[in-house]
mmCIF file of C-alpha atoms in Angstrom:
data_model
loop_
_atom_site.group_PDB
_atom_site.id
_atom_site.type_symbol
_atom_site.label_atom_id
_atom_site.label_comp_id
_atom_site.label_asym_id
_atom_site.label_seq_id
_atom_site.Cartn_x
_atom_site.Cartn_y
_atom_site.Cartn_z
ATOM 1 C CA UNK I 149 18.444 -1.068 4.567
ATOM 2 C CA UNK I 150 17.555 2.352 5.995
ATOM 3 C CA UNK I 151 15.969 3.724 2.547
ATOM 4 C CA UNK I 152 14.869 2.058 -0.740
ATOM 5 C CA UNK I 153 16.957 1.946 -3.021
ATOM 6 C CA UNK I 154 15.795 5.370 -5.708
ATOM 7 C CA UNK I 155 15.093 4.717 -9.203
ATOM 8 C CA UNK I 156 15.317 8.665 -9.499
ATOM 9 C CA UNK I 157 16.193 11.465 -7.454
ATOM 10 C CA UNK I 158 14.683 11.443 -3.970
ATOM 11 C CA UNK I 159 16.033 13.937 -1.058
ATOM 12 C CA UNK I 160 14.653 15.669 2.074
ATOM 13 C CA UNK I 161 14.628 19.397 1.649
ATOM 14 C CA UNK I 162 16.574 21.507 3.046
ATOM 15 C CA UNK I 163 16.108 23.076 6.934
ATOM 16 C CA UNK I 164 14.171 26.551 5.330
ATOM 17 C CA UNK I 165 11.906 25.075 3.352
ATOM 18 C CA UNK I 166 10.736 21.625 5.868
ATOM 19 C CA UNK I 167 8.218 24.293 7.877
ATOM 20 C CA UNK I 168 6.499 24.171 4.362
ATOM 21 C CA UNK I 169 6.365 20.146 4.354
ATOM 22 C CA UNK I 170 4.502 19.768 7.460
ATOM 23 C CA UNK I 171 0.994 17.672 6.319
ATOM 24 C CA UNK I 172 -1.586 15.559 8.443
ATOM 25 C CA UNK I 173 -0.518 11.821 8.750
ATOM 26 C CA UNK I 174 -3.129 9.240 8.781
ATOM 27 C CA UNK I 175 -3.689 9.594 12.631
ATOM 28 C CA UNK I 176 -4.521 13.694 12.702
ATOM 29 C CA UNK I 177 -1.172 14.654 13.878
ATOM 30 C CA UNK I 178 1.072 17.121 11.814
ATOM 31 C CA UNK I 179 4.301 15.543 10.657
ATOM 32 C CA UNK I 180 7.446 16.971 8.372
ATOM 33 C CA UNK I 181 6.533 14.990 5.050
ATOM 34 C CA UNK I 182 10.461 16.390 4.099
ATOM 35 C CA UNK I 183 11.550 13.578 1.298
ATOM 36 C CA UNK I 184 10.731 14.494 -1.991
ATOM 37 C CA UNK I 185 10.915 13.584 -5.778
ATOM 38 C CA UNK I 186 10.780 15.366 -8.480
ATOM 39 C CA UNK I 187 8.508 15.286 -11.224
ATOM 40 C CA UNK I 188 9.854 16.911 -14.384
ATOM 41 C CA UNK I 189 9.057 18.689 -16.712
ATOM 42 C CA UNK I 190 8.485 21.974 -14.325
ATOM 43 C CA UNK I 191 7.818 22.183 -10.657
ATOM 44 C CA UNK I 192 5.923 18.774 -9.367
ATOM 45 C CA UNK I 193 6.658 17.258 -6.425
ATOM 46 C CA UNK I 194 5.951 14.331 -4.678
ATOM 47 C CA UNK I 195 6.173 15.300 -0.993
ATOM 48 C CA UNK I 196 6.509 11.583 1.666
ATOM 49 C CA UNK I 197 7.878 10.523 4.797
ATOM 50 C CA UNK I 198 8.967 7.022 5.560
ATOM 51 C CA UNK I 199 6.871 4.744 7.996
ATOM 52 C CA UNK I 200 10.289 2.341 8.938
ATOM 53 C CA UNK I 201 8.079 0.478 11.457
ATOM 54 C CA UNK I 202 6.025 -0.479 8.749
ATOM 55 C CA UNK I 203 8.078 -0.741 6.360
ATOM 56 C CA UNK I 204 6.458 2.209 4.043
ATOM 57 C CA UNK I 205 6.587 5.650 3.132
ATOM 58 C CA UNK I 206 3.516 7.534 3.565
ATOM 59 C CA UNK I 207 2.192 10.280 0.806
ATOM 60 C CA UNK I 208 1.161 13.359 1.404
ATOM 61 C CA UNK I 209 1.255 15.590 -1.614
ATOM 62 C CA UNK I 210 1.999 15.499 -5.166
ATOM 63 C CA UNK I 211 1.585 18.509 -7.529
ATOM 64 C CA UNK I 212 3.478 21.753 -7.566
ATOM 65 C CA UNK I 213 6.149 22.978 -5.357
ATOM 66 C CA UNK I 214 4.772 23.893 -2.092
ATOM 67 C CA UNK I 215 5.005 27.382 -1.324
ATOM 68 C CA UNK I 216 4.844 29.483 2.461
ATOM 69 C CA UNK I 217 1.006 30.191 3.289
ATOM 70 C CA UNK I 218 -0.922 28.200 0.521
#
């Protein structure tokens, strides 16, 4: 299975927002963590990327919706 069966809404960011979803990974490289789950109420997000070779996910951000320039 390429992705887990999510128990909540999980989706990738749109093309225009992917640029604000770049974070430094554990190996020091900048990667796009555009998959996200929302937590409500509010504008909270959990950003992550799938790591298929390890069959895991890697978390990058838990908090408010990411904003350009912040």
